[in-house]
Amino acid sequence: SYELTQPLSVSVALGQTAKITCKGNNIGSRNVHWYQQKPGQAPVLVIYRDANRPSEVPERFSGSNSGNTATLTISRAQAGDEAAYYCQVWDSSSAFGGGTKLTVL
Amino acid sequence: MQLQESGPGLVKPSETLSLTCAVSGGSISSKNSYWAWVRQAPEKGLEWIATMYYTGSTYYNPSLKSRVSISVDTSREQFSLRLRSVTAADTAIYYCARMVSVFFWFDSWGQGTLVSVSA
């Protein structure tokens, strides 16, 4: 099955930009989706198909995907962005990355 | 769209875990919808279990395939998960979710239900 690798944790200062990576073999040829999960809650979709935002997600969230790395970028980070973030792909089966805990300092 | 899981919160080792997800606010027979189960062990990440289409097409996580089955009941607007021969390692929060075709992202999730495996 396809493997996705994420850093365990990322820290960002309040108001700065956070980048969370998701690495996989030639991931740029796949569609990558991103989810935010806060403690005690179900995941929420924040980016689909590499760079598309659901209407309810702030514009501060953006995504890119090229080569072996997909990236979720959170601009002007806020305290409310503290959460775990997961990448996900589909290729006749689904796979999640291991998740990244974002801390806003 | 709303999804709601239901089922026992405690299952004995070696027995079968059975969960149901009720779908409302949309049709389980929607052409662009696939239906899935995802779980999350305590303090761990998300693990995809299975996905199916209302016509019966199924997709399983290879690591669980020998123990898992997913089914749909269109008349009741619900779908179900069965996981056989459970062990403590199957203790997790189980989520049902909708996947959007063609690119298969999860856009709606249930609140999740904790299933513990213990004697």
mmCIF file of N, CA and C in Angstrom, chain A:
data_model
loop_
_atom_site.group_PDB
_atom_site.id
_atom_site.type_symbol
_atom_site.label_atom_id
_atom_site.label_comp_id
_atom_site.label_asym_id
_atom_site.label_seq_id
_atom_site.Cartn_x
_atom_site.Cartn_y
_atom_site.Cartn_z
ATOM 1 N N SER A 1 0.832 -1.192 0.000
ATOM 2 C CA SER A 1 0.000 0.000 0.000
ATOM 3 C C SER A 1 0.877 1.257 0.000
ATOM 4 N N TYR A 2 0.313 2.336 -0.446
ATOM 5 C CA TYR A 2 1.064 3.574 -0.607
ATOM 6 C C TYR A 2 1.355 4.203 0.747
ATOM 7 N N GLU A 3 2.617 4.634 0.942
ATOM 8 C CA GLU A 3 3.014 5.197 2.229
ATOM 9 C C GLU A 3 3.157 6.710 2.162
ATOM 10 N N LEU A 4 2.624 7.372 3.178
ATOM 11 C CA LEU A 4 2.707 8.816 3.307
ATOM 12 C C LEU A 4 3.423 9.150 4.611
ATOM 13 N N THR A 5 4.407 10.048 4.524
ATOM 14 C CA THR A 5 5.209 10.398 5.698
ATOM 15 C C THR A 5 5.035 11.862 6.054
ATOM 16 N N GLN A 6 4.646 12.114 7.288
ATOM 17 C CA GLN A 6 4.502 13.470 7.799
ATOM 18 C C GLN A 6 5.405 13.658 9.007
ATOM 19 N N PRO A 7 5.843 14.898 9.260
ATOM 20 C CA PRO A 7 6.579 15.150 10.508
ATOM 21 C C PRO A 7 5.624 14.996 11.681
ATOM 22 N N LEU A 8 6.161 14.518 12.798
ATOM 23 C CA LEU A 8 5.317 14.327 13.977
ATOM 24 C C LEU A 8 4.777 15.644 14.498
ATOM 25 N N SER A 9 5.591 16.692 14.444
ATOM 26 C CA SER A 9 5.160 17.965 14.995
ATOM 27 C C SER A 9 5.754 19.129 14.225
ATOM 28 N N VAL A 10 5.024 20.223 14.223
ATOM 29 C CA VAL A 10 5.460 21.484 13.640
ATOM 30 C C VAL A 10 5.029 22.595 14.593
ATOM 31 N N SER A 11 5.920 23.535 14.815
ATOM 32 C CA SER A 11 5.596 24.686 15.658
ATOM 33 C C SER A 11 5.643 25.953 14.825
ATOM 34 N N VAL A 12 4.775 26.906 15.170
ATOM 35 C CA VAL A 12 4.741 28.176 14.454
ATOM 36 C C VAL A 12 4.388 29.279 15.442
ATOM 37 N N ALA A 13 5.008 30.416 15.259
ATOM 38 C CA ALA A 13 4.668 31.562 16.099
ATOM 39 C C ALA A 13 3.335 32.137 15.666
ATOM 40 N N LEU A 14 2.620 32.669 16.618
ATOM 41 C CA LEU A 14 1.326 33.281 16.328
ATOM 42 C C LEU A 14 1.462 34.324 15.222
ATOM 43 N N GLY A 15 0.624 34.221 14.197
ATOM 44 C CA GLY A 15 0.656 35.183 13.110
ATOM 45 C C GLY A 15 1.618 34.853 11.990
ATOM 46 N N GLN A 16 2.451 33.845 12.185
ATOM 47 C CA GLN A 16 3.406 33.451 11.153
ATOM 48 C C GLN A 16 2.844 32.323 10.292
ATOM 49 N N THR A 17 3.680 31.838 9.370
ATOM 50 C CA THR A 17 3.241 30.826 8.408
ATOM 51 C C THR A 17 3.777 29.445 8.774
ATOM 52 N N ALA A 18 2.861 28.474 8.800
ATOM 53 C CA ALA A 18 3.236 27.090 9.068
ATOM 54 C C ALA A 18 3.137 26.272 7.791
ATOM 55 N N LYS A 19 4.117 25.417 7.602
ATOM 56 C CA LYS A 19 4.096 24.490 6.461
ATOM 57 C C LYS A 19 4.189 23.056 6.977
ATOM 58 N N ILE A 20 3.248 22.240 6.574
ATOM 59 C CA ILE A 20 3.215 20.830 6.968
ATOM 60 C C ILE A 20 3.365 19.990 5.715
ATOM 61 N N THR A 21 4.370 19.132 5.717
ATOM 62 C CA THR A 21 4.661 18.348 4.527
ATOM 63 C C THR A 21 4.108 16.928 4.615
ATOM 64 N N CYS A 22 3.914 16.361 3.456
ATOM 65 C CA CYS A 22 3.433 14.982 3.310
ATOM 66 C C CYS A 22 4.219 14.383 2.152
ATOM 67 N N LYS A 23 5.077 13.425 2.469
ATOM 68 C CA LYS A 23 5.973 12.883 1.460
ATOM 69 C C LYS A 23 5.544 11.489 1.029
ATOM 70 N N GLY A 24 5.623 11.253 -0.279
ATOM 71 C CA GLY A 24 5.320 9.944 -0.829
ATOM 72 C C GLY A 24 5.947 9.827 -2.200
ATOM 73 N N ASN A 25 6.163 8.626 -2.631
ATOM 74 C CA ASN A 25 6.799 8.373 -3.912
ATOM 75 C C ASN A 25 5.958 8.944 -5.058
ATOM 76 N N ASN A 26 6.499 9.968 -5.721
ATOM 77 C CA ASN A 26 5.812 10.610 -6.845
ATOM 78 C C ASN A 26 4.402 11.059 -6.459
ATOM 79 N N ILE A 27 4.294 11.601 -5.259
ATOM 80 C CA ILE A 27 2.975 12.023 -4.772
ATOM 81 C C ILE A 27 2.375 13.109 -5.658
ATOM 82 N N GLY A 28 3.230 13.828 -6.371
ATOM 83 C CA GLY A 28 2.752 14.879 -7.260
ATOM 84 C C GLY A 28 1.810 14.385 -8.345
ATOM 85 N N SER A 29 1.837 13.089 -8.614
ATOM 86 C CA SER A 29 0.956 12.518 -9.626
ATOM 87 C C SER A 29 -0.381 12.084 -9.044
ATOM 88 N N ARG A 30 -0.550 12.280 -7.754
ATOM 89 C CA ARG A 30 -1.788 11.875 -7.067
ATOM 90 C C ARG A 30 -2.542 13.090 -6.539
ATOM 91 N N ASN A 31 -3.773 12.884 -6.226
ATOM 92 C CA ASN A 31 -4.589 13.923 -5.585
ATOM 93 C C ASN A 31 -4.468 13.773 -4.071
ATOM 94 N N VAL A 32 -4.067 14.853 -3.414
ATOM 95 C CA VAL A 32 -3.844 14.822 -1.976
ATOM 96 C C VAL A 32 -4.916 15.663 -1.271
ATOM 97 N N HIS A 33 -5.408 15.129 -0.198
ATOM 98 C CA HIS A 33 -6.429 15.817 0.591
ATOM 99 C C HIS A 33 -5.911 15.986 2.021
ATOM 100 N N TRP A 34 -6.337 17.042 2.681
ATOM 101 C CA TRP A 34 -5.853 17.368 4.028
ATOM 102 C C TRP A 34 -7.021 17.538 5.003
ATOM 103 N N TYR A 35 -6.792 17.080 6.230
ATOM 104 C CA TYR A 35 -7.807 17.151 7.281
ATOM 105 C C TYR A 35 -7.206 17.763 8.541
ATOM 106 N N GLN A 36 -8.035 18.505 9.246
ATOM 107 C CA GLN A 36 -7.690 19.054 10.544
ATOM 108 C C GLN A 36 -8.490 18.295 11.594
ATOM 109 N N GLN A 37 -7.833 17.879 12.662
ATOM 110 C CA GLN A 37 -8.545 17.208 13.742
ATOM 111 C C GLN A 37 -8.154 17.810 15.083
ATOM 112 N N LYS A 38 -9.123 18.374 15.748
ATOM 113 C CA LYS A 38 -8.913 18.907 17.096
ATOM 114 C C LYS A 38 -9.270 17.828 18.120
ATOM 115 N N PRO A 39 -8.698 17.911 19.313
ATOM 116 C CA PRO A 39 -8.918 16.865 20.320
ATOM 117 C C PRO A 39 -10.396 16.619 20.589
ATOM 118 N N GLY A 40 -10.775 15.357 20.585
ATOM 119 C CA GLY A 40 -12.147 14.986 20.891
ATOM 120 C C GLY A 40 -13.145 15.217 19.767
ATOM 121 N N GLN A 41 -12.632 15.594 18.592
ATOM 122 C CA GLN A 41 -13.529 15.877 17.473
ATOM 123 C C GLN A 41 -13.196 15.003 16.270
ATOM 124 N N ALA A 42 -14.176 14.872 15.383
ATOM 125 C CA ALA A 42 -13.931 14.181 14.125
ATOM 126 C C ALA A 42 -13.067 15.057 13.214
ATOM 127 N N PRO A 43 -12.360 14.428 12.278
ATOM 128 C CA PRO A 43 -11.575 15.226 11.315
ATOM 129 C C PRO A 43 -12.478 16.129 10.471
ATOM 130 N N VAL A 44 -11.887 17.189 9.983
ATOM 131 C CA VAL A 44 -12.576 18.133 9.106
ATOM 132 C C VAL A 44 -11.713 18.352 7.872
ATOM 133 N N LEU A 45 -12.326 18.290 6.697
ATOM 134 C CA LEU A 45 -11.608 18.524 5.455
ATOM 135 C C LEU A 45 -11.215 19.986 5.350
ATOM 136 N N VAL A 46 -9.922 20.240 5.063
ATOM 137 C CA VAL A 46 -9.490 21.625 4.875
ATOM 138 C C VAL A 46 -8.981 21.896 3.460
ATOM 139 N N ILE A 47 -8.457 20.873 2.792
ATOM 140 C CA ILE A 47 -7.989 20.999 1.413
ATOM 141 C C ILE A 47 -8.324 19.711 0.674
ATOM 142 N N TYR A 48 -8.865 19.821 -0.550
ATOM 143 C CA TYR A 48 -9.074 18.645 -1.372
ATOM 144 C C TYR A 48 -8.434 18.847 -2.744
ATOM 145 N N ARG A 49 -8.064 17.742 -3.334
ATOM 146 C CA ARG A 49 -7.408 17.776 -4.646
ATOM 147 C C ARG A 49 -6.251 18.766 -4.669
ATOM 148 N N ASP A 50 -5.369 18.585 -3.744
ATOM 149 C CA ASP A 50 -4.093 19.306 -3.647
ATOM 150 C C ASP A 50 -4.222 20.744 -3.132
ATOM 151 N N ALA A 51 -5.158 21.505 -3.702
ATOM 152 C CA ALA A 51 -5.106 22.948 -3.433
ATOM 153 C C ALA A 51 -6.484 23.614 -3.350
ATOM 154 N N ASN A 52 -7.540 22.813 -3.259
ATOM 155 C CA ASN A 52 -8.888 23.375 -3.235
ATOM 156 C C ASN A 52 -9.437 23.443 -1.811
ATOM 157 N N ARG A 53 -10.035 24.584 -1.475
ATOM 158 C CA ARG A 53 -10.573 24.774 -0.135
ATOM 159 C C ARG A 53 -12.091 24.650 -0.134
ATOM 160 N N PRO A 54 -12.640 23.873 0.796
ATOM 161 C CA PRO A 54 -14.102 23.951 0.991
ATOM 162 C C PRO A 54 -14.475 25.379 1.354
ATOM 163 N N SER A 55 -15.703 25.771 1.049
ATOM 164 C CA SER A 55 -16.098 27.172 1.200
ATOM 165 C C SER A 55 -16.002 27.664 2.640
ATOM 166 N N GLU A 56 -16.145 26.765 3.591
ATOM 167 C CA GLU A 56 -16.155 27.193 4.988
ATOM 168 C C GLU A 56 -14.751 27.299 5.595
ATOM 169 N N VAL A 57 -13.740 26.897 4.840
ATOM 170 C CA VAL A 57 -12.368 26.934 5.345
ATOM 171 C C VAL A 57 -11.727 28.279 5.007
ATOM 172 N N PRO A 58 -11.078 28.914 5.980
ATOM 173 C CA PRO A 58 -10.465 30.238 5.724
ATOM 174 C C PRO A 58 -9.433 30.204 4.608
ATOM 175 N N GLU A 59 -9.299 31.331 3.927
ATOM 176 C CA GLU A 59 -8.323 31.448 2.834
ATOM 177 C C GLU A 59 -6.888 31.286 3.322
ATOM 178 N N ARG A 60 -6.687 31.381 4.618
ATOM 179 C CA ARG A 60 -5.336 31.217 5.175
ATOM 180 C C ARG A 60 -4.788 29.804 4.931
ATOM 181 N N PHE A 61 -5.676 28.882 4.635
ATOM 182 C CA PHE A 61 -5.263 27.506 4.374
ATOM 183 C C PHE A 61 -5.077 27.312 2.862
ATOM 184 N N SER A 62 -3.898 26.789 2.488
ATOM 185 C CA SER A 62 -3.643 26.529 1.084
ATOM 186 C C SER A 62 -2.821 25.258 0.956
ATOM 187 N N GLY A 63 -2.803 24.709 -0.255
ATOM 188 C CA GLY A 63 -2.070 23.473 -0.468
ATOM 189 C C GLY A 63 -1.352 23.471 -1.794
ATOM 190 N N SER A 64 -0.313 22.657 -1.860
ATOM 191 C CA SER A 64 0.424 22.473 -3.095
ATOM 192 C C SER A 64 0.917 21.036 -3.142
ATOM 193 N N ASN A 65 1.290 20.600 -4.339
ATOM 194 C CA ASN A 65 1.721 19.209 -4.496
ATOM 195 C C ASN A 65 2.588 19.087 -5.730
ATOM 196 N N SER A 66 3.821 18.619 -5.529
ATOM 197 C CA SER A 66 4.741 18.463 -6.646
ATOM 198 C C SER A 66 5.833 17.459 -6.281
ATOM 199 N N GLY A 67 6.256 16.710 -7.276
ATOM 200 C CA GLY A 67 7.346 15.771 -7.027
ATOM 201 C C GLY A 67 6.989 14.742 -5.974
ATOM 202 N N ASN A 68 7.782 14.683 -4.924
ATOM 203 C CA ASN A 68 7.552 13.718 -3.851
ATOM 204 C C ASN A 68 6.982 14.343 -2.586
ATOM 205 N N THR A 69 6.548 15.627 -2.688
ATOM 206 C CA THR A 69 6.075 16.317 -1.489
ATOM 207 C C THR A 69 4.816 17.132 -1.746
ATOM 208 N N ALA A 70 3.815 16.910 -0.898
ATOM 209 C CA ALA A 70 2.646 17.771 -0.839
ATOM 210 C C ALA A 70 2.771 18.628 0.419
ATOM 211 N N THR A 71 2.283 19.851 0.335
ATOM 212 C CA THR A 71 2.442 20.773 1.457
ATOM 213 C C THR A 71 1.138 21.483 1.780
ATOM 214 N N LEU A 72 0.826 21.515 3.062
ATOM 215 C CA LEU A 72 -0.287 22.312 3.575
ATOM 216 C C LEU A 72 0.328 23.555 4.209
ATOM 217 N N THR A 73 -0.117 24.717 3.774
ATOM 218 C CA THR A 73 0.395 25.979 4.296
ATOM 219 C C THR A 73 -0.715 26.703 5.041
ATOM 220 N N ILE A 74 -0.397 27.121 6.255
ATOM 221 C CA ILE A 74 -1.346 27.883 7.067
ATOM 222 C C ILE A 74 -0.722 29.247 7.320
ATOM 223 N N SER A 75 -1.303 30.265 6.717
ATOM 224 C CA SER A 75 -0.784 31.623 6.860
ATOM 225 C C SER A 75 -1.421 32.300 8.072
ATOM 226 N N ARG A 76 -0.687 33.259 8.634
ATOM 227 C CA ARG A 76 -1.203 34.033 9.773
ATOM 228 C C ARG A 76 -1.813 33.106 10.818
ATOM 229 N N ALA A 77 -1.011 32.186 11.269
ATOM 230 C CA ALA A 77 -1.497 31.148 12.179
ATOM 231 C C ALA A 77 -2.153 31.727 13.421
ATOM 232 N N GLN A 78 -3.234 31.110 13.800
ATOM 233 C CA GLN A 78 -3.996 31.516 14.973
ATOM 234 C C GLN A 78 -3.991 30.392 16.006
ATOM 235 N N ALA A 79 -4.300 30.746 17.237
ATOM 236 C CA ALA A 79 -4.341 29.749 18.297
ATOM 237 C C ALA A 79 -5.333 28.641 17.971
ATOM 238 N N GLY A 80 -6.411 29.001 17.297
ATOM 239 C CA GLY A 80 -7.435 28.020 16.931
ATOM 240 C C GLY A 80 -7.009 27.040 15.865
ATOM 241 N N ASP A 81 -5.831 27.259 15.277
ATOM 242 C CA ASP A 81 -5.329 26.334 14.263
ATOM 243 C C ASP A 81 -4.577 25.164 14.894
ATOM 244 N N GLU A 82 -4.333 25.245 16.190
ATOM 245 C CA GLU A 82 -3.675 24.128 16.872
ATOM 246 C C GLU A 82 -4.520 22.870 16.734
ATOM 247 N N ALA A 83 -3.916 21.859 16.162
ATOM 248 C CA ALA A 83 -4.649 20.633 15.855
ATOM 249 C C ALA A 83 -3.681 19.628 15.251
ATOM 250 N N ALA A 84 -4.193 18.426 15.010
ATOM 251 C CA ALA A 84 -3.450 17.452 14.207
ATOM 252 C C ALA A 84 -3.922 17.580 12.767
ATOM 253 N N TYR A 85 -2.984 17.460 11.845
ATOM 254 C CA TYR A 85 -3.310 17.552 10.430
ATOM 255 C C TYR A 85 -2.863 16.270 9.729
ATOM 256 N N TYR A 86 -3.744 15.750 8.880
ATOM 257 C CA TYR A 86 -3.480 14.502 8.175
ATOM 258 C C TYR A 86 -3.615 14.698 6.669
ATOM 259 N N CYS A 87 -2.689 14.124 5.925
ATOM 260 C CA CYS A 87 -2.843 14.053 4.480
ATOM 261 C C CYS A 87 -3.440 12.694 4.125
ATOM 262 N N GLN A 88 -4.047 12.630 2.934
ATOM 263 C CA GLN A 88 -4.720 11.397 2.518
ATOM 264 C C GLN A 88 -4.733 11.317 1.000
ATOM 265 N N VAL A 89 -4.531 10.122 0.470
ATOM 266 C CA VAL A 89 -4.634 9.885 -0.965
ATOM 267 C C VAL A 89 -5.496 8.659 -1.195
ATOM 268 N N TRP A 90 -5.887 8.473 -2.447
ATOM 269 C CA TRP A 90 -6.685 7.305 -2.852
ATOM 270 C C TRP A 90 -6.089 6.709 -4.122
ATOM 271 N N ASP A 91 -5.890 5.401 -4.093
ATOM 272 C CA ASP A 91 -5.420 4.693 -5.286
ATOM 273 C C ASP A 91 -5.983 3.288 -5.217
ATOM 274 N N SER A 92 -7.293 3.155 -5.379
ATOM 275 C CA SER A 92 -8.046 1.914 -5.189
ATOM 276 C C SER A 92 -8.036 1.444 -3.744
ATOM 277 N N SER A 93 -7.387 2.191 -2.914
ATOM 278 C CA SER A 93 -7.472 2.052 -1.466
ATOM 279 C C SER A 93 -7.007 3.373 -0.899
ATOM 280 N N SER A 94 -7.369 3.622 0.329
ATOM 281 C CA SER A 94 -7.020 4.931 0.898
ATOM 282 C C SER A 94 -5.841 4.794 1.833
ATOM 283 N N ALA A 95 -5.130 5.875 1.991
ATOM 284 C CA ALA A 95 -4.022 5.916 2.931
ATOM 285 C C ALA A 95 -3.971 7.287 3.570
ATOM 286 N N PHE A 96 -3.694 7.304 4.854
ATOM 287 C CA PHE A 96 -3.464 8.542 5.592
ATOM 288 C C PHE A 96 -2.002 8.640 5.963
ATOM 289 N N GLY A 97 -1.526 9.866 6.007
ATOM 290 C CA GLY A 97 -0.243 10.077 6.642
ATOM 291 C C GLY A 97 -0.390 9.886 8.142
ATOM 292 N N GLY A 98 0.751 9.820 8.818
ATOM 293 C CA GLY A 98 0.722 9.558 10.245
ATOM 294 C C GLY A 98 0.203 10.704 11.100
ATOM 295 N N GLY A 99 0.079 11.879 10.498
ATOM 296 C CA GLY A 99 -0.425 13.026 11.225
ATOM 297 C C GLY A 99 0.662 13.921 11.763
ATOM 298 N N THR A 100 0.390 15.227 11.786
ATOM 299 C CA THR A 100 1.320 16.231 12.299
ATOM 300 C C THR A 100 0.606 17.093 13.325
ATOM 301 N N LYS A 101 1.197 17.196 14.506
ATOM 302 C CA LYS A 101 0.634 18.051 15.544
ATOM 303 C C LYS A 101 1.164 19.455 15.362
ATOM 304 N N LEU A 102 0.278 20.399 15.082
ATOM 305 C CA LEU A 102 0.674 21.792 14.930
ATOM 306 C C LEU A 102 0.505 22.524 16.250
ATOM 307 N N THR A 103 1.588 23.138 16.692
ATOM 308 C CA THR A 103 1.557 23.951 17.909
ATOM 309 C C THR A 103 1.754 25.404 17.529
ATOM 310 N N VAL A 104 0.879 26.275 18.012
ATOM 311 C CA VAL A 104 0.994 27.707 17.771
ATOM 312 C C VAL A 104 1.534 28.363 19.031
ATOM 313 N N LEU A 105 2.711 28.948 18.897
ATOM 314 C CA LEU A 105 3.416 29.496 20.075
ATOM 315 C C LEU A 105 3.019 30.946 20.368
#
